[in-house]
mmCIF file of C-alpha atoms in Angstrom:
data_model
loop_
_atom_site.group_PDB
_atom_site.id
_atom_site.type_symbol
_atom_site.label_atom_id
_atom_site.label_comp_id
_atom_site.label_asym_id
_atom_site.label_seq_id
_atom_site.Cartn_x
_atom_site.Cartn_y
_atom_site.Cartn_z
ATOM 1 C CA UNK A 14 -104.585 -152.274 130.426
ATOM 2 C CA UNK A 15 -104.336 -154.477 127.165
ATOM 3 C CA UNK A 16 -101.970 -156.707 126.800
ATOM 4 C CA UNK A 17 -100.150 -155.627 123.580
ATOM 5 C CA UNK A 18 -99.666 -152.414 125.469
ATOM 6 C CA UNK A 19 -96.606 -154.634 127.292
ATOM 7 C CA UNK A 20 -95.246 -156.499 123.751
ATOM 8 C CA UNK A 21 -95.184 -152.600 122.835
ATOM 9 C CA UNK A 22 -92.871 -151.191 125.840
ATOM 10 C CA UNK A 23 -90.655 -154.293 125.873
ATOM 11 C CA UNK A 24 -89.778 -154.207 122.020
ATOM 12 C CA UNK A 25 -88.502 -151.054 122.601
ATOM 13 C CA UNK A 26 -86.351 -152.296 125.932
ATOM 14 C CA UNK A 27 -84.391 -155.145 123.378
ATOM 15 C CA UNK A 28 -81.339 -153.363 122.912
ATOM 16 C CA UNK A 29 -81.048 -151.858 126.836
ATOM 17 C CA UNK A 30 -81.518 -155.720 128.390
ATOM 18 C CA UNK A 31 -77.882 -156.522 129.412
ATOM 19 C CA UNK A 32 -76.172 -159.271 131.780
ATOM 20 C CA UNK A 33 -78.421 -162.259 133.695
ATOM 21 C CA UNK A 34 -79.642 -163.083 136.831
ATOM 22 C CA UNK A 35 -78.957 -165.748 139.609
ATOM 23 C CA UNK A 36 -81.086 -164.856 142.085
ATOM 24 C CA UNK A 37 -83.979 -161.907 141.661
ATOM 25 C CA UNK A 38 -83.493 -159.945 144.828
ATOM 26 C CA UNK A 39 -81.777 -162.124 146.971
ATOM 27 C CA UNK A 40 -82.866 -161.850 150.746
ATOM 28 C CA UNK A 41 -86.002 -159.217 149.962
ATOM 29 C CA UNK A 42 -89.042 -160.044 151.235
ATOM 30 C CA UNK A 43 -90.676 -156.526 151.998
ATOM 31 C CA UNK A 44 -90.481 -154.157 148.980
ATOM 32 C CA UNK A 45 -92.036 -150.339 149.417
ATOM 33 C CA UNK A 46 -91.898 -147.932 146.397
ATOM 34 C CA UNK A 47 -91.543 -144.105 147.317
ATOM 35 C CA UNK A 48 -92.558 -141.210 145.090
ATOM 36 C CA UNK A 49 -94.961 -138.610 143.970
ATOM 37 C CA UNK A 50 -98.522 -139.059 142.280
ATOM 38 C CA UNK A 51 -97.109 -141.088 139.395
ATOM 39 C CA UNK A 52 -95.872 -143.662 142.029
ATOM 40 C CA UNK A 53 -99.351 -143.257 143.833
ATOM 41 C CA UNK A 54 -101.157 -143.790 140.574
ATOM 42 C CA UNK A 55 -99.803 -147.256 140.928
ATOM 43 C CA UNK A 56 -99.633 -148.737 137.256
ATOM 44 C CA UNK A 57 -96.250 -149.379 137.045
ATOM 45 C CA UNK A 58 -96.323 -151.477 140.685
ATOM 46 C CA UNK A 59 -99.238 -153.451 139.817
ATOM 47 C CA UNK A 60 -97.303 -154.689 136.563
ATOM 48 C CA UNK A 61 -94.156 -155.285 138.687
ATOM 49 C CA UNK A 62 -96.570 -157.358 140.994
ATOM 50 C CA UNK A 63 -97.852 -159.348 138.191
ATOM 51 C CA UNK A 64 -94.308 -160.149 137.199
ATOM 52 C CA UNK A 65 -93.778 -161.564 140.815
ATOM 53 C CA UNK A 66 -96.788 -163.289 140.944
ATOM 54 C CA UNK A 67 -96.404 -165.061 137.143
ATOM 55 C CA UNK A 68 -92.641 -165.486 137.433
ATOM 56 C CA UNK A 69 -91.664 -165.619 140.801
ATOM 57 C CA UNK A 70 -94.690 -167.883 142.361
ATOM 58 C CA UNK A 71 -92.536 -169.388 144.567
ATOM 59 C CA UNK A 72 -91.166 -167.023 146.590
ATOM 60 C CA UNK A 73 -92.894 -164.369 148.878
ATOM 61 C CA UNK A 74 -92.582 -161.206 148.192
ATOM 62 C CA UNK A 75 -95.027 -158.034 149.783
ATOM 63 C CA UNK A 76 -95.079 -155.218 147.596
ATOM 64 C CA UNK A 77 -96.398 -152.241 149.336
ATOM 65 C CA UNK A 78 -97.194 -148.789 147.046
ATOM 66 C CA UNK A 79 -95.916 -145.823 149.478
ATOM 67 C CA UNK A 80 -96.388 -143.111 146.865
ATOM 68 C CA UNK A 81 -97.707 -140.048 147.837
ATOM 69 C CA UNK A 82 -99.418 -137.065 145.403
ATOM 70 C CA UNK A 83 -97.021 -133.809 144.896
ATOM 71 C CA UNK A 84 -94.471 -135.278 146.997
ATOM 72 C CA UNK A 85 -90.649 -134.235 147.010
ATOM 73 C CA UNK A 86 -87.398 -135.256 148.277
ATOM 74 C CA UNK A 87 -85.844 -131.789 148.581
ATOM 75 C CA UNK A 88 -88.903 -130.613 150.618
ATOM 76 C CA UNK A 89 -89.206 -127.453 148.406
ATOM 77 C CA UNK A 90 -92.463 -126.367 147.497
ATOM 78 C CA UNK A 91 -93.701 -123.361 145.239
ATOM 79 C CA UNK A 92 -95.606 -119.997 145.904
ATOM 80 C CA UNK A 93 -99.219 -120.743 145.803
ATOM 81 C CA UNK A 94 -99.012 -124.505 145.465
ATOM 82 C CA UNK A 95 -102.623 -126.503 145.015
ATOM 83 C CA UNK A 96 -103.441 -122.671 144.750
ATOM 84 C CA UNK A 97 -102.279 -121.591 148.093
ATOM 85 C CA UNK A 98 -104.064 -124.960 150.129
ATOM 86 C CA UNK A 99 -101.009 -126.906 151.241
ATOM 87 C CA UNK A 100 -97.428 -127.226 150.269
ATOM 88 C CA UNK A 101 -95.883 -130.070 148.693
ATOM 89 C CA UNK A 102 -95.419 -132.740 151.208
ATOM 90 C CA UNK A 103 -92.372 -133.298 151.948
ATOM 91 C CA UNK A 104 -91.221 -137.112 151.794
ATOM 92 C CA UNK A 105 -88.504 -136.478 155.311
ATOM 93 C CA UNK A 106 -91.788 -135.838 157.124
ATOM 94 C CA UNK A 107 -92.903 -139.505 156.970
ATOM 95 C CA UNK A 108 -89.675 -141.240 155.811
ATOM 96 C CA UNK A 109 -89.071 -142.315 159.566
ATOM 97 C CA UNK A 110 -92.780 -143.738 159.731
ATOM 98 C CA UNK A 111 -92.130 -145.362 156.605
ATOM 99 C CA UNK A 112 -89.137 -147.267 157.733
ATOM 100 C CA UNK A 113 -90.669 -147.976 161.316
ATOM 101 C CA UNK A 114 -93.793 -149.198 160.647
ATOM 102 C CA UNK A 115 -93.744 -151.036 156.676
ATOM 103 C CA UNK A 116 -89.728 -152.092 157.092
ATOM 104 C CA UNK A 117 -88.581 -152.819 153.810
ATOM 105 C CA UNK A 118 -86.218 -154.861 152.828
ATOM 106 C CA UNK A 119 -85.633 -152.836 149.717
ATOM 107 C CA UNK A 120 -86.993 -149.245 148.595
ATOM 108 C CA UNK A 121 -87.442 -148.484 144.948
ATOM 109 C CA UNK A 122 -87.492 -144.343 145.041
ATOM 110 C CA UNK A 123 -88.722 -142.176 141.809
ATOM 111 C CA UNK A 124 -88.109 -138.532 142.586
ATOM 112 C CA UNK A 125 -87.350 -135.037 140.595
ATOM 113 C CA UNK A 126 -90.540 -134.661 138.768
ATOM 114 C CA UNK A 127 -91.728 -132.265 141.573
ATOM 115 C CA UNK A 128 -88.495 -131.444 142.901
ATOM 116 C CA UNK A 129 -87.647 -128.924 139.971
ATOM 117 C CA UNK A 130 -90.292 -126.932 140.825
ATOM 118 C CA UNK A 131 -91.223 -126.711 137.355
ATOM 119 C CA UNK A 132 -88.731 -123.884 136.988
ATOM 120 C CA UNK A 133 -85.920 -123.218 134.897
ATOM 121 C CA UNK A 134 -82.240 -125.522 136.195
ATOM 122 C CA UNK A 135 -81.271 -123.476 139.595
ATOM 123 C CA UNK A 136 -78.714 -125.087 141.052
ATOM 124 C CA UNK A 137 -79.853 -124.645 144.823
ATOM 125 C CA UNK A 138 -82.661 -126.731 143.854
ATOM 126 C CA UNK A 139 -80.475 -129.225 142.261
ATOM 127 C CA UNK A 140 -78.502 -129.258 145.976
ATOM 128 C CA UNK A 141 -81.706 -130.169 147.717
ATOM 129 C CA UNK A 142 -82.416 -132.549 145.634
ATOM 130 C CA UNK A 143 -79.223 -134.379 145.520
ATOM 131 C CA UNK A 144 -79.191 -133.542 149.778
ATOM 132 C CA UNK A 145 -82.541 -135.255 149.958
ATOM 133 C CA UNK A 146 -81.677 -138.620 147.838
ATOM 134 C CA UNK A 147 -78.278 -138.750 149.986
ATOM 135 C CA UNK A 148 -80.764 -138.447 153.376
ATOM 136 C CA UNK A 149 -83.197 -141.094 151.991
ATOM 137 C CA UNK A 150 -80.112 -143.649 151.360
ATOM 138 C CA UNK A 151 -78.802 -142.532 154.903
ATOM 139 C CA UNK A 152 -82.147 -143.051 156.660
ATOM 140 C CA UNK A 153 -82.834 -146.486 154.604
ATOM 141 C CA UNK A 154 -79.370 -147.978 155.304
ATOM 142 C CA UNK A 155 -79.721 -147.488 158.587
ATOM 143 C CA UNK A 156 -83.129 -148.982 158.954
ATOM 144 C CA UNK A 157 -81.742 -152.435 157.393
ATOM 145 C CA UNK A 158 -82.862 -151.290 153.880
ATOM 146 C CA UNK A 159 -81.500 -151.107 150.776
ATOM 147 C CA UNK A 160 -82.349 -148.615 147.718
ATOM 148 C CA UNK A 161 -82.758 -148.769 143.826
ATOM 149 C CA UNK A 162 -83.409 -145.120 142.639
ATOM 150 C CA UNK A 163 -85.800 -144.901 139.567
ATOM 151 C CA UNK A 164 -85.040 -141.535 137.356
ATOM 152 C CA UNK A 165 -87.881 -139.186 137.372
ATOM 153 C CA UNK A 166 -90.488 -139.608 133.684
ATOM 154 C CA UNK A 167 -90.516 -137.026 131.100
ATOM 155 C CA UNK A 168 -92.068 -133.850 131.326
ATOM 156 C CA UNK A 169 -93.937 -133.077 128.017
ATOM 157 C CA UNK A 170 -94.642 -129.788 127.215
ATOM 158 C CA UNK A 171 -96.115 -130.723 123.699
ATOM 159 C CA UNK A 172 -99.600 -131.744 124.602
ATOM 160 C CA UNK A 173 -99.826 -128.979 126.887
ATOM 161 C CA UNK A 174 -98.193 -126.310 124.563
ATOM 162 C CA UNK A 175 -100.711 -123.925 125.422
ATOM 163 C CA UNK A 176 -100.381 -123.675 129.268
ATOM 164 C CA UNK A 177 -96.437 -123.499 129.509
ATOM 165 C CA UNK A 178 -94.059 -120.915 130.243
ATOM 166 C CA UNK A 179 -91.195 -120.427 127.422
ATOM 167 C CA UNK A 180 -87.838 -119.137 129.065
ATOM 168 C CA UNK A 181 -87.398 -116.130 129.962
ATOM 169 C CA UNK A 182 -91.348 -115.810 131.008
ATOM 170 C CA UNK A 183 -91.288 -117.833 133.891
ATOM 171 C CA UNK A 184 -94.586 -117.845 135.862
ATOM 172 C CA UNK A 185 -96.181 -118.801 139.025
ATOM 173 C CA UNK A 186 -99.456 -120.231 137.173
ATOM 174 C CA UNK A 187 -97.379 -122.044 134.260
ATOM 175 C CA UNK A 188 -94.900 -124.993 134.230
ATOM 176 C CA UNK A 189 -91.219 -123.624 132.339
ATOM 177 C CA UNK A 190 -91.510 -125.090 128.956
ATOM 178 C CA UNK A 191 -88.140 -126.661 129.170
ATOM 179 C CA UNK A 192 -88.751 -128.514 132.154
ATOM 180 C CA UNK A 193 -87.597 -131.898 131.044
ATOM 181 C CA UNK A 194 -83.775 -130.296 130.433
ATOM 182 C CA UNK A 195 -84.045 -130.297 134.464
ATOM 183 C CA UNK A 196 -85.656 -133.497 134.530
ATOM 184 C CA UNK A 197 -82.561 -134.730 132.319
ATOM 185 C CA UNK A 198 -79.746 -133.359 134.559
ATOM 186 C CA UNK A 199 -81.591 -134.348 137.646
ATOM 187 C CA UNK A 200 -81.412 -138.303 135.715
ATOM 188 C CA UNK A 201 -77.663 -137.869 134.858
ATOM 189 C CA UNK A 202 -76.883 -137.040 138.290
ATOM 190 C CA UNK A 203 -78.423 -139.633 139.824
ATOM 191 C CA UNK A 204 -76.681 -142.448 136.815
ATOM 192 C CA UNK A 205 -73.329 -140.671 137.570
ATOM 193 C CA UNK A 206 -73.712 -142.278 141.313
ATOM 194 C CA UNK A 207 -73.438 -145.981 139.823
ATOM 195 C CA UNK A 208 -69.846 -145.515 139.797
ATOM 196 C CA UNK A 209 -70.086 -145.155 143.739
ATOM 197 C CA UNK A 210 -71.715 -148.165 143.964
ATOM 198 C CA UNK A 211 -75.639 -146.909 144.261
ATOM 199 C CA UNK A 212 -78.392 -148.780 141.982
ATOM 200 C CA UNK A 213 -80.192 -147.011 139.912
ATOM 201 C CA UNK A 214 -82.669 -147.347 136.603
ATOM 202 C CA UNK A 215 -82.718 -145.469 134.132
ATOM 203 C CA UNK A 216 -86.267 -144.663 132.972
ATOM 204 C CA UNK A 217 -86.182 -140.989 131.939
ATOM 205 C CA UNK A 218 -83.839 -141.696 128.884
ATOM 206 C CA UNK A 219 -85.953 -144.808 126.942
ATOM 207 C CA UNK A 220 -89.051 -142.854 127.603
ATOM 208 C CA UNK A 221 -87.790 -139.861 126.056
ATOM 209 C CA UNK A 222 -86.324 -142.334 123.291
ATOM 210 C CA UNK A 223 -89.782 -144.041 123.117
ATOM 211 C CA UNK A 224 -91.654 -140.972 122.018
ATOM 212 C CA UNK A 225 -88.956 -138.995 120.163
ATOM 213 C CA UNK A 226 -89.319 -143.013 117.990
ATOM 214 C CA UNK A 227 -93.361 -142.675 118.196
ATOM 215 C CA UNK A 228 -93.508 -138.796 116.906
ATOM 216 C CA UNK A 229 -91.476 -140.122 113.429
ATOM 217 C CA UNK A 230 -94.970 -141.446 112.594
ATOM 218 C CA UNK A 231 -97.650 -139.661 115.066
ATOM 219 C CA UNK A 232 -96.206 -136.001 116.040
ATOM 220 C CA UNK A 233 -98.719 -135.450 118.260
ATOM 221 C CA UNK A 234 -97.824 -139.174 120.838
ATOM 222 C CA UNK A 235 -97.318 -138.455 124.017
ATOM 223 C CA UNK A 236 -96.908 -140.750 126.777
ATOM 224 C CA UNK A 237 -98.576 -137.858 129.060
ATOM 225 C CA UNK A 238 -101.560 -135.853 127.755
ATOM 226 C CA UNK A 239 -100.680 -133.107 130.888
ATOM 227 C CA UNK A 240 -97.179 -133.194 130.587
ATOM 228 C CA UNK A 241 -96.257 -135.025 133.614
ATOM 229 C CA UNK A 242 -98.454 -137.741 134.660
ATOM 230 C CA UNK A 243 -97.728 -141.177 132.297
ATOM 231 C CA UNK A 244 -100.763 -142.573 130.864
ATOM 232 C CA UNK A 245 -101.239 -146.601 130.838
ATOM 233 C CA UNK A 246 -98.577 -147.009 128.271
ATOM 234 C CA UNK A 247 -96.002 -144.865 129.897
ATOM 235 C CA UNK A 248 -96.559 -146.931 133.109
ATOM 236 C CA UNK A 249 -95.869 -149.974 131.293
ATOM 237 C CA UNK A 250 -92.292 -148.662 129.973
ATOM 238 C CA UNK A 251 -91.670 -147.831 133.533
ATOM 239 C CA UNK A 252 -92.159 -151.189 134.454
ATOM 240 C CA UNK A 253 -90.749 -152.803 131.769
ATOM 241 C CA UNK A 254 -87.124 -150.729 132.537
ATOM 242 C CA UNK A 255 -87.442 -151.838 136.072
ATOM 243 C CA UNK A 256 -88.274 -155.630 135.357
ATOM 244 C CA UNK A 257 -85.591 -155.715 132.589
ATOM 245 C CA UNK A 258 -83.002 -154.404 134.847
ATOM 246 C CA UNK A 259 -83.351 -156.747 137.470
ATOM 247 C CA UNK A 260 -84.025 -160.045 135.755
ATOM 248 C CA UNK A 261 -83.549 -160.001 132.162
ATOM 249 C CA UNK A 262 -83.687 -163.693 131.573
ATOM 250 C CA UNK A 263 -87.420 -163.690 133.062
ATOM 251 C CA UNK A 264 -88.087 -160.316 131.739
ATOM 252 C CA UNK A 265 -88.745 -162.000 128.329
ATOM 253 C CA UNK A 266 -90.548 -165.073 129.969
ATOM 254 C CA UNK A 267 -93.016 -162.068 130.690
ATOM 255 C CA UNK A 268 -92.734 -159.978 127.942
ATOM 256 C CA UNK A 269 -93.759 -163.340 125.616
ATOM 257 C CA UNK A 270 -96.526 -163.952 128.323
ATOM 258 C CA UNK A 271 -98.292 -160.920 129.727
ATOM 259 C CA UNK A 272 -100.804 -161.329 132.379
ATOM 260 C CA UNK A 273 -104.017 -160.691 131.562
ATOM 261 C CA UNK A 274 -106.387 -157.840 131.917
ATOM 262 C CA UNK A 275 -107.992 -159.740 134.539
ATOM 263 C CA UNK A 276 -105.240 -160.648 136.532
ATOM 264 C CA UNK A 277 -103.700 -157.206 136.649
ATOM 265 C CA UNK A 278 -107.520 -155.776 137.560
ATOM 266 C CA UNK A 279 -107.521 -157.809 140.685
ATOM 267 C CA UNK A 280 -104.202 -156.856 141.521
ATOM 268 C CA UNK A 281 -105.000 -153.463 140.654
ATOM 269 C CA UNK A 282 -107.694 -153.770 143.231
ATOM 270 C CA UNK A 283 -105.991 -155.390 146.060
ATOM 271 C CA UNK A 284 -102.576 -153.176 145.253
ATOM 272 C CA UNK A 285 -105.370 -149.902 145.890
ATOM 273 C CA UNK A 286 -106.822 -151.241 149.022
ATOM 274 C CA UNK A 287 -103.308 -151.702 150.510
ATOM 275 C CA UNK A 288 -101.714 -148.390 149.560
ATOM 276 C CA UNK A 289 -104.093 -146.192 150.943
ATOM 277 C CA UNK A 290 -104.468 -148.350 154.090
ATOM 278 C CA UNK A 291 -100.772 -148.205 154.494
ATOM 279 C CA UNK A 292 -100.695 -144.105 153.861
ATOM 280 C CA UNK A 293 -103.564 -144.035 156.344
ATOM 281 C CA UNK A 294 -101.721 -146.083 159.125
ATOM 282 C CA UNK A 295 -98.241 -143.991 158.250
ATOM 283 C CA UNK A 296 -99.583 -140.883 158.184
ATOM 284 C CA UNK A 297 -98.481 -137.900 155.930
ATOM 285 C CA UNK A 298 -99.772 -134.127 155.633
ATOM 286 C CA UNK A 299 -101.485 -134.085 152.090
ATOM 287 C CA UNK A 300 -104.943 -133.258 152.323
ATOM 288 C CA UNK A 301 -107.845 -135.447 150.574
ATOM 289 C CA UNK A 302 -105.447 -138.635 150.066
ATOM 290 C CA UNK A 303 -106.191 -142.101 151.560
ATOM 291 C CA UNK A 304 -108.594 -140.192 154.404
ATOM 292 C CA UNK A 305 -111.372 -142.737 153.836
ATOM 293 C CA UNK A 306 -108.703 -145.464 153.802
ATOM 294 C CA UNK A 307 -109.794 -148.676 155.775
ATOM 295 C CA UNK A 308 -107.508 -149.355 158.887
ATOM 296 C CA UNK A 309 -104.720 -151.522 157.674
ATOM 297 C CA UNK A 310 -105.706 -154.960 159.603
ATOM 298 C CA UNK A 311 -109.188 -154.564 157.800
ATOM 299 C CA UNK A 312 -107.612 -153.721 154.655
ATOM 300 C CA UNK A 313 -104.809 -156.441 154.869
ATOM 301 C CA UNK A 314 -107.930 -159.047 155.578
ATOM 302 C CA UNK A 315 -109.764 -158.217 152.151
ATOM 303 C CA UNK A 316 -106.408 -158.121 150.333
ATOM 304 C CA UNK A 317 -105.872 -161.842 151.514
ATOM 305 C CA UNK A 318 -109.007 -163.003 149.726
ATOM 306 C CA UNK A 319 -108.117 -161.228 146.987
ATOM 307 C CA UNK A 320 -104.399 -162.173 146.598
ATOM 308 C CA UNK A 321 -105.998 -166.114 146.776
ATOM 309 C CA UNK A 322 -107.734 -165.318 143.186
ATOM 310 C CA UNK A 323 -104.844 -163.452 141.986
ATOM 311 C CA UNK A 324 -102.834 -166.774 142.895
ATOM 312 C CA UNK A 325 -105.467 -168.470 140.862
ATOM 313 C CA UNK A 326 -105.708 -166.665 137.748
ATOM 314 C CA UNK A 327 -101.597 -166.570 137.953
ATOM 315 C CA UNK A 328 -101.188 -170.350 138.085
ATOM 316 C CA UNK A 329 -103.050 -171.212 134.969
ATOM 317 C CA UNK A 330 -101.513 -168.679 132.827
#
């Protein structure tokens, strides 16, 4: 990823940066982020690990990338799903694994992409979703952990205008057109729970701002060429929301001073080898993810050496 791609997202985060930070995380040590294929694809993490590793040297922080590909929080799947091979996995099937074997310290969660079904607002669905969140929290608090939620991306139906379903033609084969109306109520739900005390960021609402700004000069931008998963750009935003929420003041440290393309390479690299070692060793019920994983000792070796050059090329930033 280049790095004006960052200066870009984090213009756009100036006015939503509020408050400072004494500590960043106080007491974490073990992160793991939970979530579907746009979680899995990883982008976002490996920029959040380059923050840690450029602004946070000091302290020691494991980031491990949990995400797994059509995964939900409800545990509802659609008719015909991967055409008819496998459901959606269904995050409760491996959240006790998760806990037990990685033990975070803190979970970041992104759900509700998948969790709509890609159907018009049903409020049943809504209920499973909101009953799955509630479980996760549950499940994490009692394992020690705590929880920042991330809102679910936009769903774009422009670049993919062709292939969608306009209400009131719903269809098996075809995404609802107005999926991101879901999307939106699924995101004000889960900001509504601040008031009880839960953490959450807010990344649906400055992407959606992002490329409603963009289209004034390019009406064809999109941030997702097939509708749902972000391209590089998107996954900076993401990160950018996340990092600005939690540490403003060294937010703009990194914003002035983004890591370079060959830093976040070899923490691409080392952030790959680890996640599908760790899905591996967990164990989930998606088919043709992380199989030819390496076991996680092996894996955890070769990410050492490759965390000492990431160290290196950090340091004389």
């Amino acid at each position: 990823m280049r790095s004006f791609l960052l200066a870009l997202v984090f213009t756009v985060l100036a006015a939503t940066t509020r408050g400072t930070a004494a500590d960043f995380l106080p007491g974490v040590q073990r992160i793991v982020f939970l979530g579907d294929s746009i979680t899995y694809a990883g982008q976002y993490v490996d920029i959040f690990e380059a923050f840690l590793f450029t602004q946070l040297p000091n302290r020691d922080i494991e980031v491990i990338d949990c995400g797994l590909p059509s995964e939900t929080v409800s545990g509802l799947s659609e008719v015909g799903h991967a055409g008819g091979k496998f459901p959606r996995p269904d995050l409760h099937e491996r959240l006790d694994r998760v806990l037990a074997k990685a033990r975070p310290d803190l979970i970041f969660a992104c759900y509700g992409m998948n969790d709509g079904i890609y159907k018009p607002y049903d409020e049943i669905r809504a209920l499973r979703f909101q009953e799955g969140i509630r479980k996760l929290r549950d499940k994490a608090r009692a394992a020690g952990a705590q929880v920042i939620h991330l809102t679910p991306p936009v769903f774009d139906s422009v670049p993919i205008s062709g292939k969608v379903a306009p209400a009131g033609q719903e269809s098996a084969n075809a995404p609802y057109e107005g999926y991101d109306a879901v999307l939106t109520r699924y995101s004000a739900w889960l900001m509504e729970q601040r008031a009880s005390g839960w953490r959450v960021i807010d990344i649906h609402t400055p992407m959606k701002a992002a490329i409603a700004k963009h289209r004034e000069q390019d009406v064809s931008f999109t941030f997702a060429k097939d509708g749902v998963h972000a391209d590089a750009a998107g996954h900076a935003l993401i990160a950018a929301m996340l990092i600005a929420e939690l540490d403003p003041t060294r937010a703009e440290k990194f914003r002035a001073s983004p890591p370079s393309p060959e830093l976040l390479a070899l923490i691409r690299k080392r952030g790959r080898l680890l996640a599908d070692a760790w899905l591996k060793e967990i164990g989930h019920l998606r088919p043709g993810t992380a199989e030819r994983a390496l076991p996680l000792a092996e894996a955890q070796v070769q990410a050492a050496g490759i965390e000492r050059k990431i160290r290196e090329k950090a340091s004389v930033r």
